[in-house]
Every structure is written in C-alpha cells, then in structure tokens.
Coordinates of C-alpha atoms in Angstrom, one line a residue:
M1 CA 12.4 72.2 -44.2
H2 CA 14.4 69.5 -42.5
K3 CA 17.5 70.5 -44.6
Y4 CA 17.1 74.1 -43.5
L5 CA 16.8 73.1 -39.7
L6 CA 19.9 70.9 -40.1
N7 CA 22.0 73.7 -41.5
L8 CA 20.8 76.1 -38.8
L9 CA 21.7 73.6 -36.1
L10 CA 25.2 73.1 -37.7
L11 CA 25.8 76.9 -37.8
S12 CA 24.8 77.2 -34.1
F13 CA 27.3 74.4 -33.2
L14 CA 30.1 76.3 -35.0
V15 CA 29.5 79.6 -33.4
C16 CA 29.0 78.3 -29.8
D17 CA 32.0 77.8 -27.5
F18 CA 31.9 74.3 -26.0
S19 CA 35.3 74.6 -24.4
P20 CA 35.3 73.3 -20.9
V21 CA 34.8 75.8 -18.2
L22 CA 36.9 75.1 -15.2
S23 CA 35.2 77.3 -12.8
S24 CA 32.8 80.2 -12.6
T25 CA 35.7 82.3 -11.4
N26 CA 37.1 82.1 -15.0
Q27 CA 34.1 83.6 -16.7
H28 CA 35.6 87.1 -16.7
I29 CA 38.6 85.9 -18.9
K30 CA 38.6 87.4 -22.3
S31 CA 39.1 85.2 -25.3
N32 CA 42.2 87.0 -26.4
S33 CA 43.9 86.6 -23.0
T34 CA 47.1 84.5 -23.0
F35 CA 49.8 83.5 -20.5
K36 CA 53.3 82.1 -20.5
I37 CA 54.9 79.2 -18.5
E38 CA 58.3 80.1 -17.0
L39 CA 60.5 77.3 -15.7
P40 CA 63.6 77.7 -13.4
K41 CA 66.9 78.2 -15.2
I42 CA 68.3 75.1 -13.5
I43 CA 65.9 72.2 -13.0
V44 CA 67.0 69.4 -10.6
A45 CA 64.9 66.3 -10.3
D46 CA 63.1 65.4 -7.0
I47 CA 63.6 68.8 -5.4
K48 CA 60.9 71.1 -4.3
S49 CA 60.9 74.0 -6.8
Q50 CA 58.5 76.4 -8.4
L51 CA 56.5 76.9 -11.6
N52 CA 55.8 80.5 -12.6
I53 CA 52.9 81.5 -14.9
T54 CA 53.0 85.0 -16.2
L55 CA 49.8 86.5 -17.4
N56 CA 50.0 89.0 -20.3
K57 CA 49.2 92.7 -19.9
D58 CA 45.7 92.2 -21.4
W59 CA 44.7 89.9 -18.6
P60 CA 41.9 91.5 -16.6
Q61 CA 42.9 93.0 -13.3
T62 CA 40.8 91.3 -10.6
N63 CA 41.0 90.1 -7.0
D64 CA 39.2 86.9 -7.9
S65 CA 40.8 83.5 -7.8
I66 CA 41.6 81.6 -11.0
S67 CA 41.1 77.9 -11.6
L68 CA 43.5 76.1 -13.8
L69 CA 44.5 72.6 -14.8
L70 CA 48.1 71.7 -14.2
N71 CA 48.8 68.3 -15.9
T72 CA 45.1 67.4 -15.4
K73 CA 45.2 68.5 -11.7
K74 CA 42.7 71.2 -10.8
I75 CA 44.2 74.1 -8.8
T76 CA 42.6 77.4 -7.6
V77 CA 45.0 80.3 -7.1
K78 CA 44.9 84.1 -6.8
P79 CA 47.3 85.9 -9.2
S80 CA 49.6 88.5 -7.8
K81 CA 50.6 91.3 -10.2
N82 CA 49.7 89.2 -13.2
S83 CA 51.8 86.3 -12.0
I84 CA 51.1 82.9 -10.5
T85 CA 53.7 80.9 -8.6
L86 CA 53.0 77.2 -7.9
P87 CA 55.1 74.7 -6.0
Y88 CA 56.3 71.9 -8.2
V89 CA 58.6 68.9 -8.1
Y90 CA 60.2 68.2 -11.5
K91 CA 60.8 64.6 -12.6
G92 CA 63.0 63.3 -15.4
K93 CA 62.1 64.4 -18.9
Q94 CA 58.4 65.4 -19.1
K95 CA 56.0 67.9 -20.4
I96 CA 54.1 70.5 -18.3
T97 CA 50.7 71.5 -19.5
V98 CA 48.7 74.4 -18.1
Q99 CA 45.1 75.2 -19.1
I100 CA 43.2 78.3 -17.9
G101 CA 39.7 78.6 -19.3
N102 CA 40.0 77.8 -23.0
H103 CA 43.7 78.8 -23.1
H104 CA 46.5 76.2 -22.7
Q105 CA 50.3 76.1 -22.9
S106 CA 52.8 73.3 -22.8
K107 CA 56.5 73.1 -22.2
L108 CA 59.0 70.3 -22.2
Y109 CA 61.8 70.1 -19.7
S110 CA 64.7 67.8 -18.8
A111 CA 65.5 67.7 -15.1
I112 CA 69.1 67.0 -13.9
P113 CA 69.2 63.8 -11.9
L114 CA 69.9 64.7 -8.3
W115 CA 72.8 62.2 -7.9
M116 CA 74.7 64.2 -10.5
S117 CA 74.9 67.1 -8.1
I118 CA 77.7 65.4 -6.2
L119 CA 80.0 65.2 -9.3
P120 CA 81.4 68.8 -9.4
P121 CA 82.7 68.9 -5.8
L122 CA 83.8 65.2 -6.0
I123 CA 85.7 65.8 -9.3
A124 CA 87.4 68.9 -7.8
I125 CA 88.4 67.1 -4.6
V126 CA 89.7 64.0 -6.3
M127 CA 91.7 66.0 -8.8
A128 CA 93.2 68.2 -6.1
L129 CA 94.3 65.2 -4.1
L130 CA 95.6 63.2 -7.1
F131 CA 97.3 65.9 -9.1
K132 CA 98.2 68.1 -6.1
E133 CA 97.2 71.2 -8.1
V134 CA 94.3 73.2 -6.9
F135 CA 93.6 75.7 -9.7
S136 CA 93.0 73.1 -12.4
A137 CA 91.0 70.9 -9.9
L138 CA 88.6 73.8 -9.1
F139 CA 88.3 74.9 -12.7
V140 CA 87.5 71.3 -13.9
G141 CA 85.0 71.0 -11.0
L142 CA 83.4 74.2 -12.1
F143 CA 83.3 73.2 -15.7
S144 CA 81.8 69.8 -14.9
G145 CA 79.0 71.5 -13.0
T146 CA 78.2 74.1 -15.7
L147 CA 78.4 71.4 -18.4
I148 CA 75.9 69.2 -16.6
I149 CA 73.6 72.2 -16.2
F150 CA 73.6 73.2 -19.8
S151 CA 73.5 69.6 -21.1
F152 CA 69.9 69.4 -19.7
Q153 CA 68.7 72.6 -21.3
D154 CA 67.6 71.3 -24.7
I155 CA 70.5 72.7 -26.7
S156 CA 73.2 70.9 -28.7
I157 CA 76.2 69.5 -27.0
F158 CA 78.3 71.9 -29.0
S159 CA 76.4 74.9 -27.6
A160 CA 76.3 73.4 -24.1
F161 CA 80.1 73.0 -24.1
F162 CA 80.8 76.7 -24.9
K163 CA 78.0 78.0 -22.7
A164 CA 79.4 75.9 -19.8
I165 CA 82.9 77.5 -20.2
F166 CA 81.6 81.0 -20.5
A167 CA 79.2 80.5 -17.5
I168 CA 82.2 79.9 -15.2
S169 CA 83.3 83.5 -15.6
D170 CA 80.1 85.4 -16.5
T171 CA 77.9 83.8 -14.0
Y172 CA 79.6 82.0 -11.1
I173 CA 82.8 83.9 -10.7
I174 CA 81.0 87.2 -11.0
Q175 CA 78.3 85.9 -8.6
S176 CA 80.9 84.9 -6.0
L177 CA 82.4 88.4 -6.2
A178 CA 79.1 90.1 -5.9
D179 CA 78.8 88.8 -2.3
T180 CA 79.7 91.5 0.1
G181 CA 81.0 89.0 2.6
H182 CA 83.3 87.5 0.0
I183 CA 84.6 90.9 -1.0
S184 CA 85.2 91.8 2.7
I185 CA 87.3 88.6 3.1
I186 CA 89.3 89.5 0.0
V187 CA 90.0 93.1 1.2
F188 CA 90.8 91.9 4.7
S189 CA 93.2 89.4 3.4
M190 CA 94.9 92.0 1.1
L191 CA 95.2 94.4 4.0
I192 CA 96.7 91.7 6.3
G193 CA 99.1 90.8 3.5
A194 CA 100.1 94.4 3.2
M195 CA 100.6 94.7 6.9
V196 CA 102.7 91.6 7.1
K197 CA 104.9 92.7 4.3
L198 CA 105.4 96.1 5.9
I199 CA 106.1 94.9 9.4
T200 CA 108.5 92.4 7.9
Q201 CA 110.3 95.0 5.9
N202 CA 110.5 97.5 8.8
G203 CA 112.2 94.9 11.0
G204 CA 109.3 94.6 13.4
M205 CA 108.6 90.9 12.6
Q206 CA 112.2 90.0 13.2
G207 CA 111.9 91.8 16.5
V208 CA 108.9 89.7 17.4
V209 CA 110.8 86.6 16.4
N210 CA 113.7 87.6 18.6
K211 CA 111.3 88.1 21.5
L212 CA 109.4 84.8 20.9
S213 CA 112.7 83.0 20.6
K214 CA 113.1 83.3 24.3
F215 CA 110.0 81.1 24.8
A216 CA 110.5 79.1 21.6
Q217 CA 113.9 77.5 21.9
S218 CA 113.0 74.1 20.3
P219 CA 110.5 72.7 17.8
R220 CA 108.3 71.6 20.7
S221 CA 108.2 75.0 22.5
G222 CA 107.8 76.7 19.1
Q223 CA 104.7 74.6 18.3
F224 CA 103.4 75.2 21.8
V225 CA 103.6 79.0 21.4
T226 CA 101.8 78.7 18.1
W227 CA 99.1 76.5 19.7
L228 CA 98.7 79.0 22.6
L229 CA 98.4 82.0 20.3
G230 CA 95.7 80.1 18.3
V231 CA 93.8 79.5 21.5
L232 CA 94.1 83.1 22.7
I233 CA 92.8 84.6 19.5
F234 CA 89.4 82.9 20.0
F235 CA 86.9 85.5 18.7
D236 CA 87.3 85.0 14.9
D237 CA 88.7 82.1 12.9
Y238 CA 89.8 84.3 9.9
A239 CA 91.8 86.8 12.2
N240 CA 93.2 83.8 14.1
T241 CA 94.4 82.1 11.0
L242 CA 96.1 85.0 9.3
V243 CA 97.6 86.6 12.4
V244 CA 99.0 83.4 14.0
G245 CA 100.2 81.9 10.7
N246 CA 102.0 85.1 9.6
T247 CA 103.5 85.8 13.0
M248 CA 104.8 82.3 13.7
R249 CA 106.1 81.4 10.3
P250 CA 109.6 83.0 10.7
V251 CA 109.8 81.4 14.2
S252 CA 108.9 77.9 12.9
D253 CA 111.3 78.2 10.0
R254 CA 114.2 79.0 12.4
L255 CA 113.2 76.1 14.6
K256 CA 112.9 73.7 11.6
I257 CA 109.2 73.1 12.1
S258 CA 107.7 72.1 8.8
R259 CA 105.3 74.5 7.1
E260 CA 102.8 71.6 7.0
K261 CA 102.9 71.3 10.8
L262 CA 102.5 75.0 11.2
A263 CA 99.5 75.1 8.8
Y264 CA 97.9 72.2 10.7
I265 CA 98.3 73.9 14.1
V266 CA 97.0 77.2 12.7
D267 CA 94.0 75.6 10.9
S268 CA 93.1 73.3 13.7
T269 CA 93.1 75.9 16.4
A270 CA 91.2 78.6 14.5
A271 CA 87.7 77.1 13.9
P272 CA 87.6 74.7 16.9
V273 CA 88.4 77.6 19.3
A274 CA 85.9 79.9 17.6
S275 CA 83.2 77.2 17.7
I276 CA 83.4 76.6 21.4
A277 CA 84.3 80.0 22.8
M278 CA 81.3 82.0 24.2
I279 CA 82.3 85.3 22.6
T280 CA 83.0 84.7 18.9
T281 CA 81.8 85.8 15.5
W282 CA 80.2 82.4 15.1
I283 CA 77.5 82.9 17.8
G284 CA 75.2 85.2 16.0
I285 CA 74.9 83.1 12.9
E286 CA 74.5 79.9 15.0
L287 CA 71.8 81.4 17.2
S288 CA 69.8 82.5 14.1
Y289 CA 70.0 79.0 12.7
I290 CA 68.9 77.4 16.0
Q291 CA 66.0 79.9 16.3
S292 CA 64.8 79.0 12.8
A293 CA 64.6 75.4 13.9
T294 CA 63.0 75.9 17.3
V295 CA 60.2 77.9 15.7
Q296 CA 59.2 74.9 13.7
I297 CA 58.9 72.6 16.8
N298 CA 57.5 75.1 19.3
V299 CA 60.3 74.7 21.8
D300 CA 60.1 77.4 24.6
E301 CA 63.8 77.3 25.4
S302 CA 65.8 80.3 24.0
P303 CA 68.4 79.7 21.3
Y304 CA 71.2 81.0 23.6
S305 CA 70.2 78.5 26.3
I306 CA 70.3 75.7 23.7
F307 CA 73.7 76.9 22.6
L308 CA 75.0 76.8 26.1
N309 CA 73.5 73.3 26.8
S310 CA 75.1 72.0 23.6
L311 CA 78.6 73.2 24.5
P312 CA 79.7 70.2 26.6
T313 CA 79.0 67.8 23.7
R314 CA 81.1 69.6 21.1
F315 CA 83.6 66.8 21.2
Y316 CA 85.5 67.3 17.9
P317 CA 86.7 70.9 18.7
F318 CA 87.7 69.9 22.3
F319 CA 89.4 66.7 21.1
T320 CA 91.2 68.5 18.3
L321 CA 92.8 71.1 20.6
F322 CA 93.9 68.4 23.0
F323 CA 95.2 66.2 20.2
I324 CA 97.5 69.0 18.9
L325 CA 98.7 69.5 22.4
M326 CA 99.6 65.8 22.8
L327 CA 101.5 65.8 19.5
I328 CA 103.5 68.8 20.7
V329 CA 104.2 67.6 24.2
M330 CA 105.0 64.0 23.2
K331 CA 107.1 65.2 20.2
K332 CA 105.4 62.6 18.0
D333 CA 103.7 62.5 14.6
F334 CA 102.4 59.9 12.2
G335 CA 101.4 59.5 8.6
P336 CA 102.4 62.2 6.0
M337 CA 103.0 64.7 8.7
Y338 CA 105.8 62.6 10.2
K339 CA 107.6 62.6 6.8
A340 CA 107.1 66.3 6.5
E341 CA 108.6 66.9 9.9
L342 CA 111.6 64.6 9.2
R343 CA 112.3 66.5 6.0
S344 CA 112.2 69.8 7.9
R345 CA 114.5 68.6 10.7
N346 CA 116.9 67.4 8.0
K347 CA 117.0 70.9 6.5
E348 CA 114.8 69.9 3.6
Q349 CA 112.0 72.3 4.4
H350 CA 109.1 72.2 1.9
I351 CA 110.9 69.9 -0.5
S352 CA 109.0 66.9 -1.9
T353 CA 109.4 64.6 -4.9
N354 CA 106.0 65.6 -6.1
T355 CA 105.7 69.3 -5.3
E356 CA 107.5 72.5 -5.7
P357 CA 108.5 74.5 -2.7
A358 CA 105.5 75.9 -1.1
K359 CA 104.8 79.5 -2.2
L360 CA 101.1 79.8 -2.1
N361 CA 101.3 83.5 -1.6
G362 CA 103.9 83.9 -4.3
S363 CA 106.3 85.7 -2.1
E364 CA 110.0 85.3 -1.5
E365 CA 111.6 85.7 1.9
I366 CA 112.5 89.3 2.5
E367 CA 116.2 90.2 3.1
I368 CA 116.3 92.8 5.9
P369 CA 119.2 95.3 5.5
K370 CA 121.5 95.3 8.5
N371 CA 120.8 99.0 9.2
I372 CA 117.1 98.3 9.9
P373 CA 116.4 98.2 13.6
T374 CA 114.5 95.1 14.8
R375 CA 112.1 96.7 17.3
W376 CA 109.4 94.2 18.2
Y377 CA 106.7 96.8 18.8
N378 CA 106.8 97.9 15.1
A379 CA 105.1 94.5 14.4
G380 CA 103.5 93.9 17.8
I381 CA 101.5 97.1 17.9
P382 CA 99.8 96.5 14.4
V383 CA 99.1 92.9 15.3
L384 CA 97.6 93.9 18.6
V385 CA 95.5 96.5 16.7
V386 CA 94.1 93.7 14.6
I387 CA 93.3 91.5 17.6
F388 CA 91.8 94.2 19.9
G389 CA 90.5 96.3 17.1
T390 CA 88.5 93.3 15.8
F391 CA 87.1 92.7 19.3
A392 CA 86.2 96.4 19.7
G393 CA 84.6 96.4 16.2
L394 CA 82.5 93.4 17.2
V395 CA 81.3 95.1 20.3
F396 CA 80.6 98.4 18.5
T397 CA 78.6 96.8 15.6
G398 CA 76.6 94.5 17.9
W399 CA 75.9 97.0 20.7
D400 CA 72.5 96.8 22.2
T401 CA 71.7 99.2 25.0
S402 CA 68.7 97.2 26.2
I403 CA 70.7 94.1 26.7
W404 CA 73.6 95.9 28.3
N405 CA 71.3 97.6 30.8
D406 CA 69.3 94.4 31.7
S407 CA 70.3 93.5 35.2
N408 CA 69.0 90.0 34.8
I409 CA 71.6 89.1 32.3
S410 CA 75.2 88.2 33.4
F411 CA 78.2 90.1 32.0
G412 CA 79.3 87.1 30.0
S413 CA 75.9 86.6 28.5
K414 CA 75.7 90.3 27.6
L415 CA 79.0 90.2 25.8
S416 CA 78.0 87.0 24.0
H417 CA 74.7 88.5 22.8
I418 CA 76.4 91.7 21.6
I419 CA 79.1 89.9 19.7
G420 CA 76.6 87.4 18.4
A421 CA 74.7 90.3 16.8
S422 CA 77.8 92.0 15.4
D423 CA 79.0 92.5 11.9
S424 CA 82.3 90.5 11.9
Y425 CA 83.2 91.6 8.3
L426 CA 83.1 95.3 9.2
A427 CA 85.1 94.7 12.4
L428 CA 87.8 92.8 10.4
L429 CA 88.0 95.5 7.8
W430 CA 88.2 98.3 10.3
S431 CA 90.9 96.6 12.4
S432 CA 93.0 95.5 9.4
L433 CA 93.0 99.0 7.8
S434 CA 93.8 100.6 11.1
A435 CA 96.7 98.2 11.5
V436 CA 98.1 99.0 8.0
L437 CA 97.9 102.8 8.7
I438 CA 99.6 102.4 12.1
A439 CA 102.3 100.1 10.6
A440 CA 102.9 102.8 8.0
F441 CA 103.0 105.5 10.6
L442 CA 105.5 103.6 12.7
S443 CA 107.8 102.9 9.7
I444 CA 107.8 106.5 8.5
S445 CA 107.8 108.4 11.8
Q446 CA 110.9 106.5 13.0
R447 CA 112.6 107.1 9.6
I448 CA 113.0 103.3 9.2
L449 CA 111.4 103.4 5.7
S450 CA 110.8 106.3 3.3
L451 CA 107.2 107.1 2.1
K452 CA 108.0 105.5 -1.3
T453 CA 109.5 102.4 0.3
T454 CA 106.5 102.1 2.6
I455 CA 104.0 102.3 -0.2
D456 CA 106.0 99.9 -2.4
A457 CA 105.9 97.4 0.5
L458 CA 102.2 97.8 0.9
V459 CA 101.6 97.2 -2.8
S460 CA 103.9 94.3 -2.8
G461 CA 101.9 92.9 0.2
F462 CA 98.7 93.2 -1.9
K463 CA 100.3 91.2 -4.7
T464 CA 101.4 88.4 -2.4
M465 CA 97.7 87.6 -1.8
L466 CA 96.7 87.2 -5.4
T467 CA 97.2 83.4 -5.6
A468 CA 95.2 82.8 -2.4
I469 CA 92.5 85.1 -3.6
L470 CA 92.1 83.3 -6.9
I471 CA 91.7 80.0 -5.1
L472 CA 89.1 81.6 -2.8
I473 CA 87.1 82.9 -5.7
L474 CA 87.2 79.6 -7.5
A475 CA 86.2 77.8 -4.3
W476 CA 83.3 80.2 -3.8
A477 CA 82.1 79.7 -7.4
L478 CA 82.2 76.0 -6.9
A479 CA 80.1 76.4 -3.7
D480 CA 77.5 78.3 -5.7
I481 CA 77.3 75.5 -8.2
T482 CA 76.8 73.0 -5.5
K483 CA 74.0 75.2 -4.1
D484 CA 72.3 75.5 -7.5
M485 CA 72.5 71.7 -8.1
H486 CA 71.3 70.9 -4.5
T487 CA 74.3 68.8 -3.6
A488 CA 73.5 69.2 0.1
D489 CA 70.0 67.9 -0.5
F490 CA 71.3 64.8 -2.2
I491 CA 73.7 64.0 0.6
S492 CA 71.0 64.8 3.2
N493 CA 68.4 62.6 1.6
I494 CA 70.7 59.6 1.6
L495 CA 71.3 59.7 5.4
I496 CA 67.8 60.9 6.4
A497 CA 66.2 58.2 4.4
T498 CA 68.1 55.6 6.5
E499 CA 65.9 54.7 9.4
V500 CA 68.1 54.8 12.5
P501 CA 67.4 54.8 16.3
P502 CA 67.3 58.3 17.8
Q503 CA 70.5 57.6 19.7
F504 CA 72.3 57.1 16.4
L505 CA 71.1 60.4 15.0
P506 CA 73.8 62.6 16.4
A507 CA 76.6 60.4 15.0
F508 CA 74.8 60.2 11.6
T509 CA 74.3 64.0 11.7
F510 CA 78.0 64.5 12.4
L511 CA 79.0 62.4 9.4
L512 CA 76.4 64.1 7.2
S513 CA 77.6 67.5 8.3
A514 CA 81.2 66.6 7.7
L515 CA 80.4 65.2 4.2
I516 CA 78.5 68.3 3.2
A517 CA 81.2 70.6 4.5
F518 CA 83.8 68.5 2.7
S519 CA 81.9 68.7 -0.5
T520 CA 81.0 72.4 -0.4
G521 CA 84.0 73.8 1.5
S522 CA 81.8 75.8 3.8
S523 CA 81.1 75.1 7.5
W524 CA 78.7 78.1 7.8
G525 CA 76.9 77.0 4.7
T526 CA 76.6 73.5 6.1
M527 CA 75.1 74.8 9.3
A528 CA 72.7 76.9 7.3
I529 CA 71.5 73.8 5.5
L530 CA 71.3 71.3 8.3
Y531 CA 70.1 73.2 11.3
P532 CA 66.6 73.9 10.0
L533 CA 66.5 70.5 8.3
I534 CA 67.9 68.1 11.0
L535 CA 66.9 69.7 14.3
P536 CA 63.1 69.4 13.6
A537 CA 63.7 65.9 12.3
S538 CA 65.6 64.9 15.5
W539 CA 62.7 66.2 17.6
A540 CA 60.1 64.3 15.6
L541 CA 62.2 61.1 15.5
C542 CA 62.7 61.1 19.3
H543 CA 59.0 61.6 20.0
S544 CA 58.0 58.9 17.4
A545 CA 60.3 56.5 19.3
G546 CA 58.4 57.2 22.5
M547 CA 60.9 59.5 24.2
N548 CA 59.7 62.1 26.7
N549 CA 60.6 65.8 26.4
L550 CA 63.6 65.6 28.7
E551 CA 65.1 62.7 26.7
S552 CA 64.3 64.3 23.4
M553 CA 66.0 67.6 24.5
N554 CA 69.2 65.6 25.3
I555 CA 69.3 64.2 21.8
F556 CA 68.4 67.7 20.5
Y557 CA 71.3 69.3 22.3
I558 CA 73.8 66.7 21.0
T559 CA 72.5 67.1 17.5
V560 CA 73.0 70.8 17.6
S561 CA 76.7 70.1 18.6
A562 CA 77.0 67.4 16.0
I563 CA 76.0 69.7 13.1
L564 CA 78.6 72.3 14.1
A565 CA 81.4 69.9 15.0
G566 CA 80.8 67.9 11.8
S567 CA 81.0 71.0 9.7
V568 CA 84.3 71.9 11.3
L569 CA 85.7 68.4 10.6
G570 CA 84.6 68.5 6.9
D571 CA 86.0 72.0 6.6
H572 CA 89.4 70.7 7.9
C573 CA 89.4 67.9 5.4
S574 CA 88.3 69.9 2.3
P575 CA 90.8 71.3 -0.1
I576 CA 88.2 73.8 -1.3
S577 CA 87.5 75.2 2.1
D578 CA 88.3 79.0 2.5
T579 CA 89.7 78.6 6.0
T580 CA 91.9 75.7 4.9
I581 CA 93.1 77.8 2.0
L582 CA 93.8 80.8 4.3
S583 CA 95.8 78.5 6.6
S584 CA 98.0 77.4 3.7
L585 CA 98.3 81.1 2.7
A586 CA 99.2 82.4 6.2
S587 CA 101.8 79.6 6.7
S588 CA 103.2 79.8 3.1
C589 CA 102.5 76.0 2.8
N590 CA 101.7 74.2 -0.4
H591 CA 98.0 73.9 -0.2
I592 CA 97.6 70.3 -1.3
E593 CA 100.4 69.2 1.1
H594 CA 98.6 71.0 3.9
V595 CA 95.4 69.1 3.1
R596 CA 97.2 65.8 2.6
T597 CA 99.1 66.0 5.9
Q598 CA 96.1 67.3 8.0
L599 CA 93.6 64.8 6.7
P600 CA 94.7 61.7 8.8
Y601 CA 94.8 63.8 12.0
A602 CA 91.3 65.3 11.4
L603 CA 89.8 61.8 10.6
T604 CA 91.5 60.3 13.6
V605 CA 89.9 62.9 16.0
G606 CA 86.6 62.6 14.1
M607 CA 86.5 58.9 14.7
V608 CA 87.2 59.3 18.4
S609 CA 84.6 62.0 18.6
I610 CA 82.0 59.5 17.4
V611 CA 83.1 56.4 19.3
A612 CA 84.1 58.1 22.6
G613 CA 81.8 61.1 22.4
L614 CA 78.6 61.3 20.4
L615 CA 77.4 57.7 20.7
P616 CA 77.7 57.2 24.4
A617 CA 76.4 60.8 25.0
A618 CA 73.3 60.0 23.1
Y619 CA 72.7 57.1 25.5
G620 CA 72.9 59.4 28.5
V621 CA 76.6 59.2 29.5
S622 CA 77.8 62.5 31.0
S623 CA 80.2 64.7 29.1
W624 CA 82.2 65.1 32.3
L625 CA 83.2 61.4 31.8
L626 CA 83.3 61.3 28.0
I627 CA 85.7 64.3 27.5
P628 CA 88.4 62.8 29.8
A629 CA 87.9 59.4 28.2
G630 CA 88.3 60.9 24.7
F631 CA 91.5 62.7 25.9
L632 CA 92.9 59.4 27.2
T633 CA 92.0 57.6 23.9
L634 CA 93.8 60.3 21.9
Y635 CA 96.8 60.1 24.3
F636 CA 97.2 56.4 23.6
I637 CA 96.8 56.9 19.8
V638 CA 99.6 59.4 19.8
K639 CA 101.7 57.2 22.1
F640 CA 101.4 54.0 20.1
A641 CA 100.8 55.3 16.5
G642 CA 103.2 58.3 16.6
K643 CA 106.9 58.3 16.0
K644 CA 109.5 60.6 17.5
T645 CA 110.3 63.6 15.3
D646 CA 112.2 65.8 17.8
I647 CA 115.2 64.6 19.8
L648 CA 115.7 67.9 21.6

C-alpha cells in the first residue's frame, strides 16, 4: 500500500509544472509560446541603448502586461505588436538572460569600449596631417572603424577583416549617399562647377576679373575684396564658399596671392558670417535645437529671443572676421601661411617640397581664345542669380503668411523667422540650376559658344567636381561611423564628468564643441549633439551653485554661443569637414595645405575667444567691452607675431 502511494506521489510530481510563476499576468501564456532576443547591430559599452524581445506569432494577442526577468531583475511591460523594447546599458562581455513564464532565452554579447570610438576620426585626422593625402586617410579611418565594429561581433578575425572592408562601400558610403541633404550638396556643387566652367569659357569670368582689377590692384586690395564678398554673401556658407572662391581665384592668381591664403579667407568668412547674421540658413536648425533644450528646463523665453541674446557673446566668429581684416590691412602673416605667401610672391604658386601643385578639382586653367569677348555680365549675371536666387528660394520655401501679417513682429524678425523655416537645399538647387541655364543662354544667344561647345563645357564642369565629391562622400561616411560608435558621447562624457564652476562651463563647452566638430567634421552635427545635452546641464549646474534665474540665464546665453562658436572653430581645423573641403575645392588649393596653413590662425583666434571673451563674459563683463578688447589683442598678435609679406 505504501509502495503504491509512493509511486502515485512520484507520478503527480512529474506531471505537475512547478516552474516559477512571475506574475498572474503571465497565466494566459501557452506552453508552446517562445520569444527571441534581438540585440543592436553595433553595441557600444556604457551608452544608453535598447534590448528588443520579439514574441513569435503563436503568442496570444492581449492588452495585458507581461512580467519578465531580465538578468534576475523583475520587469513588467506591455507588448506592442508582439514586440517588447527595453532600455539597456551594455557592459563589456556579458550574457543577457530573459525569462517569461517558464520560457527563457540567453545571448552573449561583446560591447565595444567607448574609448575606442575616438580612434577612427583620430586616425583619419593624424594620417591626413602626416601624409598630406586625404583619400587614404579617410579610407583608413573608415576601415579602422568598421574593423573595430566587426571585431566585437563574435566572428573570426578573418571574417571581421573582409566584412569591415565590404561595409565601407555597402553600408557607410551607400548610407551617406542616401541622405537627401548630402545628395543636394553634391548636385549643387556639380551645378556650380558647371556654371564656373561655362562662364570661364565664355569669357565672362575674365570680364569680372578685369572689372575687379580696378579695385584689386595689389595683394592687399585683392584680399580685401575677397573678404568683403565673403561678408556680403552672408545667408549661406555653402553658396558663400563656392561663389567667392571661384570668382576670386583668377584675381588672386594675377595678384600673386597664394591659393592657401585665398582658401583661408573664403573658409573663414563663410561659416562665421552665416553664424552671426540674423538672416541665414543656420537660424532654423539652431532655433530647433535651442527649443528642444528649453522644453527640458521649462524656460518661458522663446528660442528666437535666446538666439538674439546670445549674439553678442559669439566671440569666435566676430574675432575671426576682424583677424582676417588685420592680416590684410597690416600685410602680415605668420606660420605656414607666411611661407605660402612668400612662395606665391616669388612666382612659386602652389609649389611645395612635399606636395604636388594644388588641383583638388582636377582641372587645368582654361585658355580663352582671343576672339572670345570678355563681357563681365556673362559671368556676373549667373553669379548674381545664385546669390539672389538662393535668397528668393529661402523666402519662398519658408514663407509663413501668419508671421508676415503679424503687426507685432518687426520686419527683420519676420524675415529671420521665414528664412529660419526655409529649405536651404531646395533654394541652393533652384538657384544653381537657374544660373547654369542662364549662363548657357547668354553663351549661345550671343553666339560666343555653339550649343555643342556649351554642353561640353558643362559636362567638363561636372567632371571637375569629382575629386571633391569623393572626399565629401568619404567624410560623410566617416561621420556616420563616429555617430554609430558614439564618439561625441565619449568626448562629452570626459568634459561633463569634470566638475567645474558654472563660470567655466562656457569655455569648457567651447572646447568640447570644437573637439567634437574637429573629430566629426560637422558643425551642424555638433550642435545637434550638444544643444540638448549641454544647455539643460548648464541650467542645472548654475542653480546647484546657488545662482538666481538672471545669473543662470547669462551663463545659459553664453553657453548657447559657445556651442555654435566652438563648432565653427572645430570645423575650421578639421580636414574632414565638408565646408573646409569645399573651400579647398573652390580655391583650387591642395586640401591638406589649406588645413595646415589655416590651423594656426584658427587656434590663435580660438584662444583669444576664450581668454578675452568667454571667461570674463561668464563673470559678468559686458560684451561691449570684451569685443573691442579682443580686437585689440588680435591686433597686437598680428603686429608682433606677423611678418611682412607684401611690400606694395
């Protein structure tokens, strides 16, 4: 009898399910239900990420919550379309275990150490500066990034090597070309290249040179005209760079101004002017970034008001424009730029012991037949179409009747709001295509060029942009890798973790912004990262230090300026920046030589911006005092550090 009862008890034990029940909400789960753990394709350590759990099609459809165990931690969630997404921070090499009811799954992962995210841009930048060859530098930077990514994906080093090479083309290059903004820049650049080729071949550019020669009779006056054009074309940095560089290149060559100096003036007027003017393509994106930050801290002030209040403390753009003017007026240079100017004055334009003559765009100088008339308007009209057409396109794409009819808003504010909401890419495409068509019409209607010659010139202009476009594509691909590997987070974490007084925050932010822009090659990308990250942190830091709202807002305004100004500085210093590349392209300057000669000037102005601008401003010194003080400091730097390059 006892033996019979023992066997019955044992049988009952075997048929009963003693699996732990996590919650009564899981009682509806069938025994044959399963799920799958899905990890991110790229796992970087110590970064807020996600863990996806996909329930199979047999999972019962219900609105009830599900309780699960995630590495022994109990979590209650509600599935959405048979999927569960959980926030998760990955650490080193570990195993994730998920249990739902009596079902469990495990998965091993190896997270990329966050510090390794700095390697791809760092390798690309160091190689570019050491070997003075940007294609191989960008490619090796890309390869180092993809190799790191695949080396942590539990495959053999042999497979990782080949997957890393193939991912450069099938993932990152294709991904960079899939961006409509990038394609717009490529098409715009090609159209500008075609226009420049055509207005050169139809004699129009020579006519412009002849007209400008009346005002540009010496290297100093030639540089001043270039600077002035850069300031006047204030509404977009891309249009500024390509129009001014291409227009003034023949003039600067005739006056023996080095291509390096031309590229510096072009590059260092484009973004600084666009970043401080009140009617530019930068305003819309900047206002959106500021708004995303103010929402987090419940500040009542409008983004546009914050933008206006931050303008007086944008020291780097103001100081850069003044610094260029001082170099021109005092006819002095220092560092690598001084040597480049001496070579140019001695009829050794573009020649260096380490580099070939600068032909970034792959073009040769065009010989104009003597029978071609040099009428300035054949170039002037297309160039003006680009300038005013871009402005008109900005107004058209950003037009808002409610703002325009609001009598409480001033005319300048209306125009700023409209342009801030515009689509700059569309405006640039429309204006450049219109300029090409008008240039072609002027060439054919005056019988200067035949239809075939005109088309050949346009196609040739497209070809001249190939080199620059390839560099842009590689730079964009590298920027995507830095985004996937969270390079900006690594740099941000280092400086944010450093406990500093609130008054030091703008200077630290300026350096952080410059470092991120230098590493990623994108000033807009840097602003997108830092505005929502740093602005709330600055507000919290000020209040934790016992500051009132007025004092906190002062630091807040300066921090807004520091993010933008620092991103422009980093952009100027970076060999992988698209605007720096475009400046080299428009000036036909060797790209690495442009970066090498511009770097000391940018760093000099950046240092003055911190010492004579951001630090005293954070302690309450008025910008009306600091800007003249910074100008005076730069004057003395040029006076005592610079050497005469022009005896005319």
